[in-house]
Coordinates of C-alpha atoms in Angstrom, one line a residue:
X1 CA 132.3 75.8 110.0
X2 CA 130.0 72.8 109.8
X3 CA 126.7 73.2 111.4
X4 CA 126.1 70.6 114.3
X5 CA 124.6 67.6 112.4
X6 CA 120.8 66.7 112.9
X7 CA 119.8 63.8 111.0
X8 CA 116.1 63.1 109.6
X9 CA 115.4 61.2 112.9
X10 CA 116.0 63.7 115.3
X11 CA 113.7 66.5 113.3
X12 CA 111.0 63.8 113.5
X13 CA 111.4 62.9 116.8
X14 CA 110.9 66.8 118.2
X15 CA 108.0 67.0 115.5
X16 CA 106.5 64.5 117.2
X17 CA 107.2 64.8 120.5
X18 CA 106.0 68.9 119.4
X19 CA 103.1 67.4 118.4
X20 CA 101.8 65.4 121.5
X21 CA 102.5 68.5 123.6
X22 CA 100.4 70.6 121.4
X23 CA 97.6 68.5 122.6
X24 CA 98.1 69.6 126.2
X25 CA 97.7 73.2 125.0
X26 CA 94.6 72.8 123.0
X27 CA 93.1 70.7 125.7
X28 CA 93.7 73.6 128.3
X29 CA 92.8 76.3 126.0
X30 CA 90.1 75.1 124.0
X31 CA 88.1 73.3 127.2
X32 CA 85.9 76.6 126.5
X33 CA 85.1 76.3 123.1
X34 CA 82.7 72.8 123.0
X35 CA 81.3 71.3 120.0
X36 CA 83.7 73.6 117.9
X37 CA 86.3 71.1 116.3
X38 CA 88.6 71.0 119.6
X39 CA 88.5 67.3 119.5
X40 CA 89.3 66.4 116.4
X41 CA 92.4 68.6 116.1
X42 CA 93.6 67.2 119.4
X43 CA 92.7 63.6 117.3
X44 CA 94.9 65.3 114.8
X45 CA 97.6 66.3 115.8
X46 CA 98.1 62.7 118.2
X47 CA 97.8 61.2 114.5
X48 CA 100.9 63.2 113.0
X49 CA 103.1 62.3 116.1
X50 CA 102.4 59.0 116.0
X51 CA 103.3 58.8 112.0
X52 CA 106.4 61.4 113.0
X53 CA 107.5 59.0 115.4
X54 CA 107.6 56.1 113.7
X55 CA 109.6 57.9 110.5
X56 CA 111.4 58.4 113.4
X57 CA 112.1 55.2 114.7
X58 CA 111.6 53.1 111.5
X59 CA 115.1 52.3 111.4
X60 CA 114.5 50.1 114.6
X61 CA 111.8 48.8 113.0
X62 CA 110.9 47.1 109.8
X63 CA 111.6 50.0 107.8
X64 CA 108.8 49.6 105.2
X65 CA 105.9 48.5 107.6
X66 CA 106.8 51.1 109.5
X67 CA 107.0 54.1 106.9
X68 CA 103.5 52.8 105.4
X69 CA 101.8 52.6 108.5
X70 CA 103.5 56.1 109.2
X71 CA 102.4 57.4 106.2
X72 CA 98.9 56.0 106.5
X73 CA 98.5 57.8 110.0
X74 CA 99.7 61.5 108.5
X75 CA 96.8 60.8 106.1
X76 CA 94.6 60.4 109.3
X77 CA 95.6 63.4 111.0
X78 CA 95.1 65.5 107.4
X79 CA 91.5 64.1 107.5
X80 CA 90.8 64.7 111.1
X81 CA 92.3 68.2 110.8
X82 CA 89.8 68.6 108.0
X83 CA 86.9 67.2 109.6
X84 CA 87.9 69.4 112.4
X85 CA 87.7 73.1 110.9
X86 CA 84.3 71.4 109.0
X87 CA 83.1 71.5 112.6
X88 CA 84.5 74.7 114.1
X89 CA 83.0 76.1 110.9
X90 CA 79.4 74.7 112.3
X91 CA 78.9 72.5 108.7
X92 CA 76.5 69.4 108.9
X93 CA 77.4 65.9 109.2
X94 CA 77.3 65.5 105.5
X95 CA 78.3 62.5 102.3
X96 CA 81.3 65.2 102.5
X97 CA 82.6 64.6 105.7
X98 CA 82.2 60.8 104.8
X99 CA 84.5 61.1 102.1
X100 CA 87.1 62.9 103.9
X101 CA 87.0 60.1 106.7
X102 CA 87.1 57.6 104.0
X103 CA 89.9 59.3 101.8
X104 CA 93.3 57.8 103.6
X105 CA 91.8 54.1 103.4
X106 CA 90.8 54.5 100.0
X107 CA 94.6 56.4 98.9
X108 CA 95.9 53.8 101.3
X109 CA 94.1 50.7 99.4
X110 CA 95.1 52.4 95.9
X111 CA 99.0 52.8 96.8
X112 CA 99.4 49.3 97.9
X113 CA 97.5 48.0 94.9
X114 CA 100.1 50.1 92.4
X115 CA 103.0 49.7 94.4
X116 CA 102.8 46.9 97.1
X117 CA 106.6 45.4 95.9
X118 CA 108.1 49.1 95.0
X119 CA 108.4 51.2 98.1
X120 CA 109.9 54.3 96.1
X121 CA 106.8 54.7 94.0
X122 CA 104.8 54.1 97.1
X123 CA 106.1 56.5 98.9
X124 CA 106.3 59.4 96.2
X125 CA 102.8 58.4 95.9
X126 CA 102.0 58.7 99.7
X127 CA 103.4 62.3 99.5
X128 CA 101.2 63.3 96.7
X129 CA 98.3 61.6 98.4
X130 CA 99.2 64.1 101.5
X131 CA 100.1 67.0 99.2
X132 CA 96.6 66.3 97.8
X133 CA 94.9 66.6 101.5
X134 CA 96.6 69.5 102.4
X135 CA 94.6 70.7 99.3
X136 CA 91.6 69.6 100.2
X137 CA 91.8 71.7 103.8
X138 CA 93.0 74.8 101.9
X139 CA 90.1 74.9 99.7
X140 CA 87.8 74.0 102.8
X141 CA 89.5 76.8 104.9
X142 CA 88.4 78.8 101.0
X143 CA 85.0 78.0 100.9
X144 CA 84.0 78.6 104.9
X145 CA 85.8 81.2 105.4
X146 CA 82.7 83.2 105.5
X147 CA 81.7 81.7 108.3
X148 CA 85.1 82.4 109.9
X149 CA 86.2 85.9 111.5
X150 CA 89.7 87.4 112.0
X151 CA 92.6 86.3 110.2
X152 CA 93.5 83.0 111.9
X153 CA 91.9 80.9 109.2
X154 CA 94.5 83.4 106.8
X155 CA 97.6 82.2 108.8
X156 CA 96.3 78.6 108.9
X157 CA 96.0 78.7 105.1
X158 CA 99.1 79.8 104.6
X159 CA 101.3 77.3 106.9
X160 CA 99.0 74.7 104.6
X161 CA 100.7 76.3 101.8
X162 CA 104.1 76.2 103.0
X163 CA 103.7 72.7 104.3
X164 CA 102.8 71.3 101.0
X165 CA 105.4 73.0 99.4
X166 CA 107.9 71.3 101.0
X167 CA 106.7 68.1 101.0
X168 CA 106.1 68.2 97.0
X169 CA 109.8 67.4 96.0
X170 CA 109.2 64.0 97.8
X171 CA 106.0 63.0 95.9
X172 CA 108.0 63.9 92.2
X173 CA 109.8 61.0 90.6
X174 CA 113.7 60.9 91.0
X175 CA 112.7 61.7 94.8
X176 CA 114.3 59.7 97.4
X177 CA 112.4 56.8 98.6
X178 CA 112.0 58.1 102.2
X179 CA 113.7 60.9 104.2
X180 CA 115.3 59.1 106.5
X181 CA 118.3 58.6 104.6
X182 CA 121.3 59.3 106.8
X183 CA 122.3 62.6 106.4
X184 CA 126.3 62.8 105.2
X185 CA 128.5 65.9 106.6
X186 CA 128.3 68.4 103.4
X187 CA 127.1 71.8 104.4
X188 CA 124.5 71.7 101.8
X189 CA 123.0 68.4 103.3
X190 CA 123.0 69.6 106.9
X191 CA 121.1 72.9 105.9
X192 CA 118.2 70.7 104.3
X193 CA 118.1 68.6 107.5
X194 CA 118.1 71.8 109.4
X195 CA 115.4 73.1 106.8
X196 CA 113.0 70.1 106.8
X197 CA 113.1 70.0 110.5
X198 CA 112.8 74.2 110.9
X199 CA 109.6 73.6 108.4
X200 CA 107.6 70.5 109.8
X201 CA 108.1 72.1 113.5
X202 CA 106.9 75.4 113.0
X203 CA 104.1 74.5 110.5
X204 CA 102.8 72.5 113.5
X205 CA 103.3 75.4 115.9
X206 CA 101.6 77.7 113.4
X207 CA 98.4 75.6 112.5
X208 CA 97.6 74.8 116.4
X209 CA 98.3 78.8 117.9
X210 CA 96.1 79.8 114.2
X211 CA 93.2 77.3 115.4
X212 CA 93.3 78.7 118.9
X213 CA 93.2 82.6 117.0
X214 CA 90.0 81.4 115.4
X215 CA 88.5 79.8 118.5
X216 CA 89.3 83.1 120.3
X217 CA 88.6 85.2 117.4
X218 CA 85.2 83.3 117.2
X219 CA 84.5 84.2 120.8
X220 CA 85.3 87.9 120.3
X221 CA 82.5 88.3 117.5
X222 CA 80.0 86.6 119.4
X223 CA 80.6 88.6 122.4
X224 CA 80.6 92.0 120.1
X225 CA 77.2 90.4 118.9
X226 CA 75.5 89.7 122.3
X227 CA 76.3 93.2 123.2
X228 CA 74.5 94.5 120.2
X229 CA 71.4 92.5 120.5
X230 CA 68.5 92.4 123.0
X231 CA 68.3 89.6 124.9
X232 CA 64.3 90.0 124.8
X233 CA 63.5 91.1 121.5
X234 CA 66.8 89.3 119.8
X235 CA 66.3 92.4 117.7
X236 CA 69.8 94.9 117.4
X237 CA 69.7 96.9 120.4
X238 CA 70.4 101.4 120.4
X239 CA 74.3 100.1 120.1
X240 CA 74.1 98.0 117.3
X241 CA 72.3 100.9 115.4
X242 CA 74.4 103.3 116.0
X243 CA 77.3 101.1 114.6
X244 CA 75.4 99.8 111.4
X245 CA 74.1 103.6 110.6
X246 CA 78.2 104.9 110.5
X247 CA 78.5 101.9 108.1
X248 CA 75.3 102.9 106.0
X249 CA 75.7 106.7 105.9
X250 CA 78.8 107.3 103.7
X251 CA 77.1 105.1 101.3
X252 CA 73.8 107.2 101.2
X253 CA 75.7 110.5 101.3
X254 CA 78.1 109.2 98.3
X255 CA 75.0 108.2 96.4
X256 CA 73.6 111.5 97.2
X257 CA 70.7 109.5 98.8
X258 CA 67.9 109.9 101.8
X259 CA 67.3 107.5 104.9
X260 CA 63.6 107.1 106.2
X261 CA 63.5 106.8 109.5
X262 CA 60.1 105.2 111.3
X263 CA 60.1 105.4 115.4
X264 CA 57.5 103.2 116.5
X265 CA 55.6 103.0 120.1
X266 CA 53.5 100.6 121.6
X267 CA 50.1 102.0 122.6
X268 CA 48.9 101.8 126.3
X269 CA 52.0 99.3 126.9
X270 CA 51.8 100.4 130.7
X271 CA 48.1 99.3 130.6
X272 CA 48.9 96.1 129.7
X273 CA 51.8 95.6 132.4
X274 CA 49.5 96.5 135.2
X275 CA 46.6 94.5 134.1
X276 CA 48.5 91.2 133.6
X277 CA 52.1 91.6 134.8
X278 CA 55.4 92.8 133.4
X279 CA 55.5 88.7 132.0
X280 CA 52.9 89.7 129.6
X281 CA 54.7 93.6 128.8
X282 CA 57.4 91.0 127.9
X283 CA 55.1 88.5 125.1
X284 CA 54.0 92.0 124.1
X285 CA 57.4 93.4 123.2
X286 CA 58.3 89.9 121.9
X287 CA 55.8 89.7 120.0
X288 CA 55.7 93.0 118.2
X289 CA 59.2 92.3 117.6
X290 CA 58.3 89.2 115.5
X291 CA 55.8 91.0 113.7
X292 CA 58.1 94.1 112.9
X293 CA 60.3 91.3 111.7
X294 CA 58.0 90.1 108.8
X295 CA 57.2 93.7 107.7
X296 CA 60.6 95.0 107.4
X297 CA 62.4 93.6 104.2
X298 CA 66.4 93.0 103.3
X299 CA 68.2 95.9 103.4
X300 CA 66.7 97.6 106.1
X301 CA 67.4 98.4 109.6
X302 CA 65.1 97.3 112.6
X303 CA 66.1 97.7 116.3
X304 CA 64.9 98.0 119.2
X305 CA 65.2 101.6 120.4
X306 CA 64.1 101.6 124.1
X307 CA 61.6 100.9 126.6
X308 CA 58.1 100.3 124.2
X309 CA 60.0 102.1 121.4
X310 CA 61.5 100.4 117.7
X311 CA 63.0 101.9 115.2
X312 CA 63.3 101.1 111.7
X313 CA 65.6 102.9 108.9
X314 CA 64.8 102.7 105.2
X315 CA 67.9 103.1 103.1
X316 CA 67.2 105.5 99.6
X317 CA 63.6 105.8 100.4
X318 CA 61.5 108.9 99.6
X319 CA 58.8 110.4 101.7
X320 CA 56.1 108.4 100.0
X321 CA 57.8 104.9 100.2
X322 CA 58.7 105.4 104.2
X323 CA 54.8 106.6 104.7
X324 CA 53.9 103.4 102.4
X325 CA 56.0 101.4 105.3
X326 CA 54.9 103.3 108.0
X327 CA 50.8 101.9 106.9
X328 CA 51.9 98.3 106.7
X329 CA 53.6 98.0 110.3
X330 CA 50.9 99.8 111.4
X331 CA 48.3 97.6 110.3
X332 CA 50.4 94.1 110.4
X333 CA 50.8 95.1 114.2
X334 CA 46.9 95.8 114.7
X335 CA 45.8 92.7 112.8
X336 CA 47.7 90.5 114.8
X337 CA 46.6 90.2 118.5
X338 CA 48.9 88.7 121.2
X339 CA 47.7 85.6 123.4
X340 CA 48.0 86.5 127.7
X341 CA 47.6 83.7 129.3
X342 CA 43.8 82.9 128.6
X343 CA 43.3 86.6 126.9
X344 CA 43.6 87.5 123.3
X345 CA 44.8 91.4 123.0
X346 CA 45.1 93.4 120.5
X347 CA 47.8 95.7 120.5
X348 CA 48.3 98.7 118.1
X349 CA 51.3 101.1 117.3
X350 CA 52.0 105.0 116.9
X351 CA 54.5 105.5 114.3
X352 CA 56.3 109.3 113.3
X353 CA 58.0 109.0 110.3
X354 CA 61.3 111.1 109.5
X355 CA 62.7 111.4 105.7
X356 CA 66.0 112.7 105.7
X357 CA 68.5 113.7 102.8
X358 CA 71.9 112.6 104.0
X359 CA 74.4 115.5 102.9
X360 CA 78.3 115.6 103.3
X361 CA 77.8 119.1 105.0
X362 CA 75.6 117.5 107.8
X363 CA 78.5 115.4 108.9
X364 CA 80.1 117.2 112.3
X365 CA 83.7 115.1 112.4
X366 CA 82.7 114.7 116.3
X367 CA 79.7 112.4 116.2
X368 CA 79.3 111.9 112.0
X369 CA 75.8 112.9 111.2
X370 CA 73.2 114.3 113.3
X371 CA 70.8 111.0 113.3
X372 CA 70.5 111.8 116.8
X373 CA 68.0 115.1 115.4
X374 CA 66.7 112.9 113.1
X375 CA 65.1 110.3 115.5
X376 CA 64.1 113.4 117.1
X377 CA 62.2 114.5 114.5
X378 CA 60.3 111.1 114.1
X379 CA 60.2 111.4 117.7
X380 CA 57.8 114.4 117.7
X381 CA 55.8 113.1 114.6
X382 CA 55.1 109.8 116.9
X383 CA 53.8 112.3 119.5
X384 CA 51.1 113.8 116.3
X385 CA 49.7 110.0 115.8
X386 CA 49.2 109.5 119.4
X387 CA 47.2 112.4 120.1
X388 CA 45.2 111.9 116.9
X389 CA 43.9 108.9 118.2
X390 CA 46.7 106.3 118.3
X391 CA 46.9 103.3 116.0
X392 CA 48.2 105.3 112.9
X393 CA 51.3 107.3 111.4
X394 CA 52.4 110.8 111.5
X395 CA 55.3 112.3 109.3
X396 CA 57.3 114.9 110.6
X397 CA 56.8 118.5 108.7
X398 CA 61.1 118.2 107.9
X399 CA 61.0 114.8 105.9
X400 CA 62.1 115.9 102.7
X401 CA 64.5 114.9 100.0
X402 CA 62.9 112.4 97.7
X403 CA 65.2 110.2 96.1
X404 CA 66.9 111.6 92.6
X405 CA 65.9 109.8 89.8

């Protein structure tokens, strides 16, 4: 039994009319996300219906005019679709984005100056010129994808794939000179209308929900990220430590390594908010944080602890190269005073200093390693510096393990 016929037409006229309706949902969906690329999809996909619907209707139309122009405005929405994820992936206005802009009129220009009286060769060409953009958004989705999360960007990349896969036959040469050919009654014929239509329809569905599964997967990051960071400091907060030391401590342990671990705490930090207000506590901790941040080197942790308290954790280091650290924050901190208003303080640190060797029998199942005894230790060793005087370092009588050679 023959399949109920659906010619060329119809399959363009619901890609279209799928198209324009995809706008509606990225309008109400993506109203959240600004500056992110929203727009230009939207400007997109209104671009591929228009060039779907009049492959659609070109039979009511001058065929030709109507194909090229058609043709033309798929090469649009491939470059808007491109500039798009250029923007959700935060890139510059760059000569790049110019030439993406640029690249339909240019293919455009080139196809009508090789094949302005044959129609066939300007049509296979327009397909490879398409097949050719679709590349050019694969390998952008490629090269940002680092500054993509989730998978979305996967699943986009891979309709890209399937899209251009079936519109390569067209650009080849013994390819028919359009595909809206009316489409005769054998089975076979039927299936590839059915085909064509079951491809363009969901590739459209599957690049639009992707695009919203990055927006949203974007979102999801960024909220993991704000709840891992101090919103005084903008230094990692307890939480984010916690997370980045069950990352960092199967390496150590696996490398038969040691952590150093340096708890620092500001001296007389209550003085300083009753003398000038908890405002100035605030420039103090901010501005400790800044100087912790151009002491402590790649690689290592820094995070704000608690309260008046940091913490940073040295990754392979021995007891003499956490003691080494331990001097420089100490003095970077005290040779760097803090402006209150019309005062210039200077504001010093206690330190305690913890070396720990990070051993696979020290991990508990329940809570991984005991880093919560460790702090501890650093913990009491701050207490030594501040009642020998403040303004120095203390290491804790446990630090151990230097690092094997």
């Amino acid at each position: 039994m023959l399949l109920p016929q659906l010619n060329p037409q119809t399959a363009f006229t619901i890609t279209a009319l799928s198209s324009w309706s995809m706008i509606a949902l990225l309008w109400v969906m993506g109203r959240s996300f600004p500056r992110q690329g929203v727009a230009w999809i939207m400007g997109s996909l209104a671009s591929f219906g228009l060039g779907y619907m009049l492959i659609a209707l070109s039979r009511a139309l001058p065929t030709e005019e109507a194909m090229r122009v058609s043709y033309f405005m798929l090469g649009l929405g491939s470059s808007l679709a491109a500039l798009g994820i250029r923007r959700f992936q935060l890139h510059r206005w760059s000569l790049v984005d110019g030439a993406i802009a640029l690249l339909p009129h240019g293919m455009t220009a080139v196809w009508l100056a090789l094949a302005l009286n044959d129609f066939g060769l300007y049509a296979r060409l327009s397909n490879a010129g398409f097949v050719l953009q679709i590349i050019v958004l694969c390998a952008i989705l490629i090269s940002g994808r680092k500054r993509m999360v989730g998978h979305g960007w996967k699943v986009m990349l891979g309709g890209l794939v399937i899209q251009a896969l079936s519109v390569l036959p067209f650009s080849l040469p013994g390819s028919p000179p359009s595909t809206v050919e009316p489409v005769v009654h054998s089975l076979a014929e039927q299936l590839m209308a059915w085909a064509l239509c079951g491809v363009m329809f969901l590739n459209l569905q599957l690049s639009v929900l992707s695009f919203l599964m990055m927006l949203q997967d974007r979102r999801t990051d960024n909220e993991r990220q704000a709840a891992e960071v101090d919103v005084l400091t903008q230094l990692p907060n307890r939480r984010s430590l916690v997370r980045q030391l069950a990352h960092w401590l199967p390496l150590v342990m696996r490398q038969q390594g040691s952590v150093g671990i340096i708890l620092l705490d500001i001296d007389h930090f209550k003085q300083v908010n009753d003398a000038f207000g908890h405002d100035a506590g605030d420039r103090v901790l901010q501005h400790v944080a800044g100087v912790l941040r151009e002491v402590v080197r790649q690689g290592e942790l820094l995070a704000r602890y608690g309260g008046e308290e940091f913490v940073i954790v040295l990754r392979h280091a021995d007891r003499q190269t956490a003691m080494t650290v331990a001097a420089r924050v100490v003095e970077k901190v005290r040779n760097s005073p803090v402006q209150l208003g019309t005062h210039v303080r200077h504001i010093t640190v206690s330190a305690g200093v913890h070396v720990q060797k990070v051993a696979i029998d020290e991990a508990d199942g329940a809570s991984g390693w005991p880093w919560h005894d460790w702090i501890r230790q650093a913990d009491a060793a701050m207490y030594v510096a501040k009642g020998a005087g403040r303004n120095q370092f203390a290491v804790s009588p446990r630090s151990h393990a230097p690092v094997p050679a």
